[in-house]
Coordinates of C-alpha atoms in Angstrom, one line a residue:
M856 CA 164.2 49.0 -68.7
L857 CA 162.6 45.1 -69.1
K858 CA 159.0 44.7 -67.3
Y859 CA 156.8 41.9 -66.7
E860 CA 153.7 43.7 -69.0
N861 CA 156.1 43.6 -72.0
S862 CA 157.6 39.9 -71.6
F863 CA 155.0 37.3 -70.7
W864 CA 153.4 37.3 -74.4
D865 CA 153.3 35.1 -77.3
N866 CA 154.1 35.0 -80.8
P867 CA 152.5 33.1 -82.8
G868 CA 153.5 34.1 -85.8
T869 CA 151.9 35.5 -88.8
G870 CA 148.4 34.2 -90.2
Q871 CA 148.2 32.3 -86.7
L872 CA 145.5 33.3 -83.8
P873 CA 146.9 34.8 -80.9
R874 CA 147.8 32.6 -78.1
Y875 CA 147.8 33.3 -74.4
E876 CA 149.0 30.4 -72.5
R877 CA 152.1 30.6 -72.5
G878 CA 153.3 33.8 -71.2
P879 CA 151.0 33.7 -67.9
Q880 CA 151.5 30.0 -67.1
R881 CA 155.7 31.0 -67.4
L882 CA 155.1 33.3 -64.8
Y883 CA 152.8 32.0 -62.7
E884 CA 155.5 29.5 -62.4
K885 CA 158.4 31.9 -61.3
L886 CA 155.3 33.3 -58.6
E887 CA 155.3 29.5 -57.3
Q888 CA 158.8 29.3 -57.0
G889 CA 159.1 32.5 -55.4
S890 CA 156.5 31.6 -52.6
V891 CA 158.6 28.2 -52.6
E892 CA 161.8 30.3 -51.8
C893 CA 160.1 31.7 -49.1
E894 CA 159.2 28.5 -47.6
E895 CA 162.5 27.8 -47.6
L896 CA 163.4 30.3 -45.4
L897 CA 160.9 29.9 -42.9
A898 CA 162.6 26.1 -42.9
Y899 CA 166.1 27.6 -42.5
F900 CA 165.1 29.7 -39.2
S901 CA 162.6 27.5 -38.0
E902 CA 166.0 24.8 -37.6
R903 CA 168.3 27.8 -36.6
I904 CA 165.4 28.4 -33.4
A905 CA 165.7 24.0 -32.9
V906 CA 169.5 24.3 -32.7
E907 CA 170.0 27.6 -30.3
E908 CA 166.6 26.2 -27.9
A909 CA 168.9 22.6 -27.7
Y910 CA 171.9 24.7 -27.3
A911 CA 170.7 26.8 -24.4
A912 CA 169.0 23.0 -23.0
G913 CA 172.0 21.6 -22.7
L914 CA 173.9 24.5 -21.4
R915 CA 171.6 24.6 -18.3
K916 CA 172.1 20.6 -18.1
L917 CA 175.6 21.5 -18.1
A918 CA 175.2 24.2 -15.3
A919 CA 172.9 22.3 -13.2
R920 CA 175.3 19.2 -12.5
P921 CA 176.1 18.7 -9.2
L922 CA 179.6 19.3 -7.9
I923 CA 181.3 15.9 -6.6
S924 CA 181.7 15.1 -3.1
D925 CA 184.9 14.4 -3.0
G926 CA 185.7 17.1 -5.7
F927 CA 184.8 21.1 -5.3
G928 CA 182.6 19.6 -3.0
R929 CA 184.4 19.8 0.2
D930 CA 186.8 23.0 -0.4
E931 CA 184.5 25.7 1.0
G932 CA 187.0 28.9 0.7
A933 CA 189.2 27.8 -2.1
T934 CA 189.9 30.2 -4.7
L935 CA 189.6 28.0 -8.2
K936 CA 186.4 26.1 -6.2
T937 CA 185.0 30.4 -6.4
A938 CA 186.0 30.2 -9.9
F939 CA 184.6 26.8 -11.0
R940 CA 181.0 28.4 -9.4
G941 CA 181.4 31.0 -11.1
L942 CA 182.2 29.2 -14.8
L943 CA 178.8 27.3 -14.0
A944 CA 177.4 30.6 -13.6
E945 CA 177.9 32.1 -16.8
S946 CA 176.9 28.7 -18.8
I947 CA 173.5 29.5 -17.4
N948 CA 174.2 33.6 -18.7
L949 CA 175.4 32.3 -21.8
A950 CA 172.2 29.8 -21.9
G951 CA 169.7 32.5 -21.3
A952 CA 171.3 34.2 -24.2
H953 CA 170.6 31.6 -26.6
S954 CA 167.1 31.4 -25.6
D955 CA 166.4 35.2 -26.2
L956 CA 167.5 34.7 -29.6
A957 CA 165.0 32.1 -30.2
L958 CA 162.6 33.4 -28.7
E959 CA 163.5 36.8 -30.7
L960 CA 163.4 35.0 -34.2
Q961 CA 160.3 33.1 -33.8
S962 CA 158.7 36.7 -33.0
S963 CA 160.8 39.0 -35.6
V964 CA 161.6 36.8 -38.2
V965 CA 159.9 33.7 -38.7
Q966 CA 156.1 34.6 -37.4
P967 CA 156.5 37.9 -39.7
L968 CA 157.7 36.1 -42.7
R969 CA 155.2 32.8 -42.2
S970 CA 152.1 35.3 -42.3
F971 CA 153.5 37.3 -45.3
S972 CA 154.7 34.2 -47.3
T973 CA 150.5 32.7 -46.6
E974 CA 149.2 36.2 -47.8
H975 CA 151.3 36.4 -50.6
R976 CA 151.2 32.9 -52.0
S977 CA 147.2 33.0 -51.3
R978 CA 146.5 36.6 -53.4
V979 CA 149.2 35.2 -56.2
R980 CA 147.1 32.0 -56.8
A981 CA 143.7 34.0 -56.4
S982 CA 144.9 36.1 -59.1
W983 CA 146.6 32.8 -61.5
R984 CA 142.8 31.4 -61.3
L985 CA 140.9 34.3 -62.4
I986 CA 143.4 35.5 -65.4
D987 CA 143.7 31.3 -66.0
D988 CA 139.9 31.2 -66.9
A989 CA 139.7 34.3 -68.8
V990 CA 142.6 33.0 -70.8
R991 CA 140.5 29.8 -71.8
R992 CA 137.2 31.5 -72.1
A993 CA 139.4 33.1 -74.8
A994 CA 140.8 30.0 -76.0
G995 CA 137.5 29.2 -76.6
E996 CA 136.1 31.7 -78.6
L997 CA 139.3 31.3 -80.6
A998 CA 138.8 27.8 -81.0
Q999 CA 135.5 28.9 -82.1
V1000 CA 136.7 31.3 -85.1
D1001 CA 138.3 28.6 -86.2
R1002 CA 136.0 25.6 -86.5
N1003 CA 133.6 28.5 -88.3
H1004 CA 136.1 29.2 -90.5
R1005 CA 136.9 25.9 -91.9
V1006 CA 133.2 25.3 -92.4
Y1007 CA 133.0 28.3 -94.2
T1008 CA 136.3 27.9 -96.7
Q1009 CA 135.0 24.2 -97.1
K1010 CA 131.6 25.7 -98.1
A1011 CA 132.8 28.9 -100.2
A1012 CA 135.1 26.4 -102.1
A1013 CA 132.4 23.9 -102.5
A1014 CA 130.3 27.0 -103.9
E1015 CA 133.2 28.1 -106.4
E1016 CA 133.4 24.8 -107.7
L1017 CA 129.8 24.2 -108.6
R1018 CA 129.7 27.6 -110.0
L1019 CA 133.0 26.5 -112.2
M1020 CA 131.4 24.0 -113.1
E1021 CA 128.3 25.8 -114.5
S1022 CA 130.5 28.2 -116.5
P1023 CA 133.7 26.7 -117.5
G1024 CA 135.0 29.3 -119.3
T1025 CA 134.4 31.6 -116.4
L1026 CA 137.7 32.4 -114.1
Q1027 CA 136.2 35.1 -111.7
P1028 CA 133.0 34.5 -109.0
P1029 CA 130.1 36.8 -110.4
A1030 CA 129.7 40.4 -108.7
S1031 CA 126.8 39.1 -106.7
A1032 CA 128.7 36.5 -105.0
E1033 CA 128.5 37.7 -101.0
F1034 CA 131.9 35.4 -100.3
E1035 CA 134.7 35.0 -100.8
V1036 CA 137.9 32.4 -101.0
K1037 CA 141.5 32.7 -99.8
A1038 CA 144.5 30.9 -99.4
R1039 CA 144.8 29.9 -96.0
A1040 CA 147.5 27.7 -94.1
S1041 CA 145.5 25.5 -90.8
L1042 CA 145.2 27.8 -88.1
A1043 CA 146.6 25.7 -85.0
V1044 CA 143.9 26.6 -81.7
D1045 CA 143.7 24.2 -78.7
V1046 CA 140.7 23.2 -78.3
P1047 CA 138.3 23.5 -75.1
S1048 CA 137.2 20.8 -73.2
A1049 CA 134.1 19.3 -74.8
G1050 CA 131.8 19.6 -71.6
M1051 CA 132.2 23.3 -72.8
S1052 CA 129.1 24.5 -74.2
P1053 CA 129.4 27.2 -77.1
T1054 CA 126.1 28.1 -77.8
S1055 CA 127.2 31.6 -77.3
A1056 CA 127.8 31.8 -80.7
E1057 CA 124.1 31.2 -81.7
D1058 CA 123.0 34.2 -79.8
A1059 CA 124.6 36.5 -82.0
A1060 CA 123.6 35.2 -85.7
D1061 CA 121.1 35.4 -87.2
G1062 CA 117.6 33.3 -87.2
D1063 CA 118.2 32.0 -90.9
V1064 CA 121.1 30.3 -90.4
A1065 CA 120.2 27.2 -87.6
L1066 CA 121.6 24.9 -89.8
Q1067 CA 125.2 26.1 -89.2
R1068 CA 124.5 26.7 -86.3
R1069 CA 123.6 23.1 -85.4
L1070 CA 126.7 22.1 -87.2
I1071 CA 129.2 24.2 -85.2
A1072 CA 127.3 24.7 -81.5
D1073 CA 125.8 20.9 -81.5
G1074 CA 128.6 19.2 -83.1
G1075 CA 126.1 16.8 -84.1
A1076 CA 125.4 14.9 -87.4
L1077 CA 123.0 17.0 -90.1
S1078 CA 121.5 14.3 -92.7
S1079 CA 122.3 16.0 -96.1
G1080 CA 119.0 16.0 -97.9
P1081 CA 118.5 15.6 -101.5
G1082 CA 120.2 18.0 -103.6
E1083 CA 121.9 19.5 -100.4
L1084 CA 126.0 19.3 -100.5
D1085 CA 127.0 17.0 -98.1
V1086 CA 130.1 19.4 -96.4
A1087 CA 131.5 19.4 -93.2
S1088 CA 128.2 17.3 -91.9
I1089 CA 129.9 16.0 -89.1
V1090 CA 131.9 18.1 -86.6
L1091 CA 134.5 15.4 -83.8
G1092 CA 136.3 18.1 -81.7
N1093 CA 138.5 19.9 -84.0
V1094 CA 137.9 17.4 -86.6
A1095 CA 135.5 18.2 -89.1
L1096 CA 134.1 15.5 -91.7
T1097 CA 131.6 14.6 -94.7
R1098 CA 129.3 11.2 -93.9
H1099 CA 131.4 9.9 -96.2
E1100 CA 134.6 10.4 -94.8
F1101 CA 133.0 9.6 -91.2
H1102 CA 131.8 6.0 -92.6
V1103 CA 135.1 5.0 -93.6
M1104 CA 136.5 6.6 -90.5
L1105 CA 134.0 4.4 -88.2
Q1106 CA 135.0 0.7 -90.5
R1107 CA 138.8 1.4 -90.6
M1108 CA 139.0 2.3 -86.6
Q1109 CA 136.5 -0.7 -85.9
T1110 CA 139.3 -3.0 -87.9
E1111 CA 142.7 -1.0 -87.5
V1112 CA 142.3 -0.1 -83.4
P1113 CA 143.5 -3.4 -81.4
Q1114 CA 139.9 -4.5 -79.6
H1115 CA 140.6 -6.2 -76.0
D1116 CA 138.6 -8.8 -73.2
V1117 CA 138.5 -7.2 -70.0
R1118 CA 136.4 -8.8 -67.2
F1119 CA 134.5 -6.2 -65.2
G1120 CA 133.7 -8.3 -61.2
I1121 CA 130.7 -10.2 -61.2
L1122 CA 129.5 -8.3 -64.7
G1123 CA 131.7 -10.6 -66.2
T1124 CA 133.8 -10.7 -69.1
F1125 CA 132.9 -8.1 -72.3
R1126 CA 134.9 -8.3 -75.5
G1127 CA 135.4 -6.4 -78.4
L1128 CA 136.4 -3.1 -76.3
I1129 CA 139.1 -0.8 -77.3
S1130 CA 141.2 1.4 -74.9
G1131 CA 141.2 5.3 -74.8
E1132 CA 145.0 5.2 -75.4
S1133 CA 144.7 3.6 -78.3
L1134 CA 141.3 5.7 -79.7
A1135 CA 143.9 8.9 -79.6
G1136 CA 147.0 7.4 -80.7
W1137 CA 144.7 6.3 -84.2
W1138 CA 143.5 9.6 -84.5
C1139 CA 146.7 11.4 -84.0
T1140 CA 148.3 9.1 -86.4
N1141 CA 145.8 9.5 -88.8
Y1142 CA 144.6 12.6 -88.5
P1143 CA 147.7 14.5 -87.9
T1144 CA 147.2 17.8 -89.0
V1145 CA 144.0 18.6 -86.8
V1146 CA 144.6 16.2 -83.9
R1147 CA 148.0 17.4 -82.8
G1148 CA 148.0 16.0 -79.9
E1149 CA 146.0 14.5 -76.5
A1150 CA 144.0 17.5 -76.5
D1151 CA 142.6 17.4 -79.4
A1152 CA 142.1 13.6 -79.7
T1153 CA 140.8 13.9 -76.1
A1154 CA 137.9 16.6 -77.9
V1155 CA 137.3 14.1 -80.3
G1156 CA 136.6 11.2 -78.3
Q1157 CA 134.3 13.6 -76.0
S1158 CA 132.4 14.4 -79.3
M1159 CA 131.8 11.1 -80.1
L1160 CA 130.5 10.0 -76.4
A1161 CA 128.1 12.9 -76.6
Q1162 CA 127.2 12.1 -79.9
G1163 CA 126.4 8.5 -79.1
F1164 CA 128.6 6.5 -81.4
L1165 CA 130.5 5.3 -77.8
R1166 CA 130.0 3.8 -74.4
F1167 CA 132.6 4.5 -71.6
M1168 CA 132.8 1.4 -69.4
G1169 CA 132.7 2.9 -66.0
R1170 CA 131.0 5.9 -64.4
R1171 CA 132.5 8.9 -66.0
S1172 CA 131.1 11.0 -68.7
L1173 CA 134.0 12.5 -69.8
F1174 CA 136.8 10.7 -72.3
Q1175 CA 140.4 10.2 -71.0
S1176 CA 143.0 8.5 -73.8
R1177 CA 144.3 5.7 -70.6
S1178 CA 145.3 2.6 -71.2
N1179 CA 142.9 1.6 -68.7
A1180 CA 139.9 3.5 -69.6
Y1181 CA 137.9 1.2 -72.7
Y1182 CA 135.1 1.9 -74.5
Q1183 CA 132.7 -0.1 -76.3
W1184 CA 130.6 1.0 -79.7
K1185 CA 127.1 2.1 -79.7
R1186 CA 124.4 0.7 -82.4
P1187 CA 124.8 4.5 -84.2
A1188 CA 127.9 3.9 -84.5
L1189 CA 128.0 0.2 -86.0
D1190 CA 124.9 0.8 -87.9
F1191 CA 126.3 4.4 -89.3
Q1192 CA 125.5 4.5 -92.8
S1193 CA 126.3 7.3 -96.0
D1194 CA 124.2 8.8 -97.9
D1195 CA 127.0 8.2 -101.2
D1196 CA 128.7 4.4 -99.7
T1197 CA 127.6 3.2 -103.0
A1198 CA 129.8 6.5 -105.0
D1199 CA 132.7 5.2 -107.3
V1200 CA 134.9 7.5 -104.5
S1201 CA 138.5 6.6 -103.3
D1202 CA 138.7 7.8 -98.9
D1203 CA 142.3 8.9 -100.4
E1204 CA 141.0 11.4 -102.9
P1205 CA 140.9 15.0 -102.1
L1206 CA 138.1 16.4 -100.8
G1207 CA 137.6 19.2 -103.6
N1208 CA 137.6 16.2 -106.0
R1209 CA 135.0 14.5 -104.1
Q1210 CA 132.4 17.5 -103.6
A1211 CA 133.3 17.7 -107.8
L1212 CA 131.6 13.9 -107.8
L1213 CA 129.1 14.2 -105.2
G1214 CA 127.4 17.8 -106.0
R1215 CA 127.5 18.0 -110.4
A1216 CA 123.5 18.0 -109.2
V1217 CA 123.5 20.7 -106.7
S1218 CA 122.7 23.9 -107.5
Y1219 CA 125.1 27.1 -107.2
E1220 CA 122.7 29.3 -105.8
R1221 CA 122.0 27.0 -102.8
A1222 CA 125.5 26.1 -102.5
R1223 CA 126.4 30.2 -102.4
R1224 CA 123.7 30.3 -99.8
E1225 CA 125.0 28.6 -97.3
A1226 CA 128.4 30.1 -98.3
D1227 CA 126.8 33.3 -97.2
E1228 CA 125.1 31.8 -94.0
A1229 CA 128.1 30.7 -93.3
S1230 CA 130.3 33.5 -94.1
K1231 CA 127.8 35.3 -91.2
I1232 CA 128.3 32.9 -88.6
Y1233 CA 132.1 33.5 -88.8
R1234 CA 132.0 36.7 -89.2
T1235 CA 130.0 37.2 -86.1
S1236 CA 132.4 34.7 -84.5
V1237 CA 135.1 36.8 -85.4
L1238 CA 133.4 40.1 -83.8
R1239 CA 132.9 38.2 -80.7
A1240 CA 136.8 36.9 -80.8
E1241 CA 138.1 40.4 -81.0
V1242 CA 135.8 41.7 -77.6
V1243 CA 137.1 39.2 -75.3
R1244 CA 140.7 39.5 -77.0
T1245 CA 140.8 43.2 -76.6
G1246 CA 139.4 42.7 -73.0
L1247 CA 141.8 39.4 -72.1
E1248 CA 144.6 42.1 -73.2
E1249 CA 143.9 44.7 -71.4
Q1250 CA 143.3 42.2 -68.3
L1251 CA 146.6 40.2 -69.3
T1252 CA 148.3 44.0 -69.1
N1253 CA 146.8 44.3 -65.8
Y1254 CA 147.6 41.0 -64.2
L1255 CA 151.4 41.4 -65.2
D1256 CA 152.0 44.7 -63.8
C1257 CA 150.4 43.6 -60.2
M1258 CA 152.2 40.4 -60.5
E1259 CA 155.6 42.3 -61.1
V1260 CA 154.7 44.8 -57.9
W1261 CA 154.0 41.8 -55.8
E1262 CA 156.9 40.2 -56.6
L1263 CA 159.3 43.4 -56.3
N1264 CA 157.3 43.4 -52.4
R1265 CA 158.6 39.6 -51.9
L1266 CA 161.8 39.9 -52.5
M1267 CA 161.8 43.4 -50.6
H1268 CA 160.5 41.3 -48.1
A1269 CA 163.1 38.7 -47.6
K1270 CA 165.8 41.5 -47.7
S1271 CA 164.5 42.8 -44.6
T1272 CA 163.9 39.8 -43.3
L1273 CA 167.9 39.2 -43.8
A1274 CA 168.6 42.3 -42.2
E1275 CA 166.5 41.4 -39.1
Y1276 CA 168.0 38.0 -38.3
A1277 CA 171.3 39.7 -39.2
R1278 CA 170.5 42.3 -36.3
I1279 CA 169.5 39.6 -33.6
A1280 CA 172.3 37.5 -34.4
K1281 CA 174.6 39.1 -33.3
R1282 CA 172.8 40.0 -29.6
P1283 CA 174.6 36.6 -28.3
V1284 CA 177.8 37.4 -29.4
A1285 CA 177.6 40.4 -27.5
A1286 CA 176.5 38.5 -24.5
E1287 CA 178.9 36.2 -25.0
L1288 CA 182.0 38.9 -25.0
A1289 CA 180.7 40.1 -21.8
I1290 CA 181.0 36.2 -20.2
G1291 CA 184.4 36.1 -21.5
D1292 CA 185.7 39.1 -19.6
R1293 CA 183.4 37.9 -16.5
L1294 CA 185.8 34.8 -16.9
E1295 CA 189.0 36.4 -17.5
V1296 CA 188.0 37.7 -13.8
Y1297 CA 187.3 34.6 -12.6
E1298 CA 190.6 33.0 -14.1
E1299 CA 192.4 36.0 -12.2
S1300 CA 190.7 35.1 -8.9
V1301 CA 192.4 32.3 -8.7
K1302 CA 195.1 32.3 -6.2
P1303 CA 197.2 29.6 -6.4
P1304 CA 199.0 30.5 -3.0
Q1305 CA 196.4 31.3 -1.2
D1306 CA 194.8 28.1 -2.2
I1307 CA 197.6 26.2 -0.6
Q1308 CA 197.5 28.3 2.6
W1309 CA 193.9 27.5 3.0
G1310 CA 194.8 23.8 2.2
I1311 CA 196.9 24.1 5.3
E1312 CA 194.7 26.0 8.0
A1313 CA 191.5 23.5 6.8
Y1314 CA 193.4 19.8 6.5
G1315 CA 196.7 20.6 8.8
T1316 CA 197.6 18.1 11.7
G1317 CA 200.0 20.0 13.5
R1318 CA 203.8 21.3 13.0
F1319 CA 207.1 18.9 13.0
T1320 CA 208.1 18.6 16.1
P1321 CA 210.8 15.2 16.3
H1322 CA 210.8 12.3 18.4
P1323 CA 214.2 10.7 18.8
I1324 CA 214.2 6.9 19.5
L1325 CA 215.9 6.1 23.5
F1326 CA 218.1 3.2 23.7
R1327 CA 217.1 2.3 27.0
P1328 CA 218.8 -0.5 28.3
H1329 CA 217.6 -2.9 31.2
A1330 CA 218.5 -1.9 35.1
L1331 CA 219.8 1.1 34.1
S1332 CA 218.8 4.4 35.4
P1333 CA 217.5 6.5 32.5
A1334 CA 220.0 9.2 32.8
E1335 CA 221.8 6.8 30.8
F1336 CA 219.3 5.9 28.3
Q1337 CA 221.0 7.0 24.9
I1338 CA 219.8 9.0 21.5
F1339 CA 221.7 8.1 18.5
G1340 CA 219.9 10.9 16.0

């Protein structure tokens, strides 16, 4: 039997970090649909109450109509008038039955359902906020693992390349090496907003890895000193670049991203501004493997704001990929110089080849030490993320089980509400049957012959008595008058 606790999980595939966003989000949308269904039931019952109240008011108005003076207003004692008065009285009774129906629907159906719906929606949303925060925190930890893994892999690959340069005949790393290089596909991990502080990774690392901590936690630009290998010294959201790569990226952006002249009220017109939408589109087009969507592009833009390369023309502190959000290049971006600008290296050349050209003078021992430090940070972040993962999965299991109970409770409550509505809706039917029986009595009480007699007695003027016309000749006695009829 299918249950919530084993039906709302993501399966990202082999070799991918776990994801937890889609399942709870889909379930929350379904639970919100349940709240909307409750609102629809409430709307129907409320309109039914309004219809019943309007019908009752119309019946009362019909029963209160005055008798016409030239009609039933005259015939006191006629059986038809008595029946008509009974019909008006039954209209009042029927109005009372429908008024009682409206009142009982309000008290026994609408009010309990509204109370339940409000409580159900509030607790579902409160639970969702808790689980959503937990999922976001876990996504941040997983994103940190992915960033640490990329830095570690780059440093380990650079150290291995240096080892092969120093010992061309050796194909395997020496036994003393504390790191390993594995072929691994890029991990697709959602990057949290740039405003979030990832410094929790620093508290668990060793004290001798401050350089790598600043690289990952601060996302800043770490300069390469003499004899250092320049690997991923600039971190912008989900993009790790060398200083040379970042310098080339800045030059391309300043020439390829469209610029605008925008007027800001009394401040005048600012020239050479770029929109957040254009920046995000450029990053997604030129770095599709790591900037996979708007969220990744927003994280890159926020990193450039935080590191002082961009200035937002307004009051906001968060990067927005909108067409009406304009940004200006700051002096650090315009004056940025790479340590290897004069090197004869093509930007389209693979990273491993550039490292080979730039790192010929770097010792293998130093590169190996940096790789070991990166490995420690990577391992620490994996351990911490694993603790977060197991805790989140236990929390999600409890959440899914609880939501199934709540959804079942909502459906049962809706069923009981419909049963109560059906019970109440029968009452006017019983009242109308009784009224119909009484109306039949009124019909039987109408006696047309009796009303005829009553009309004669009430409005008759006398019995019929013939009065023939006499022919009375002049000068003759009454005895000589004649009758012709």
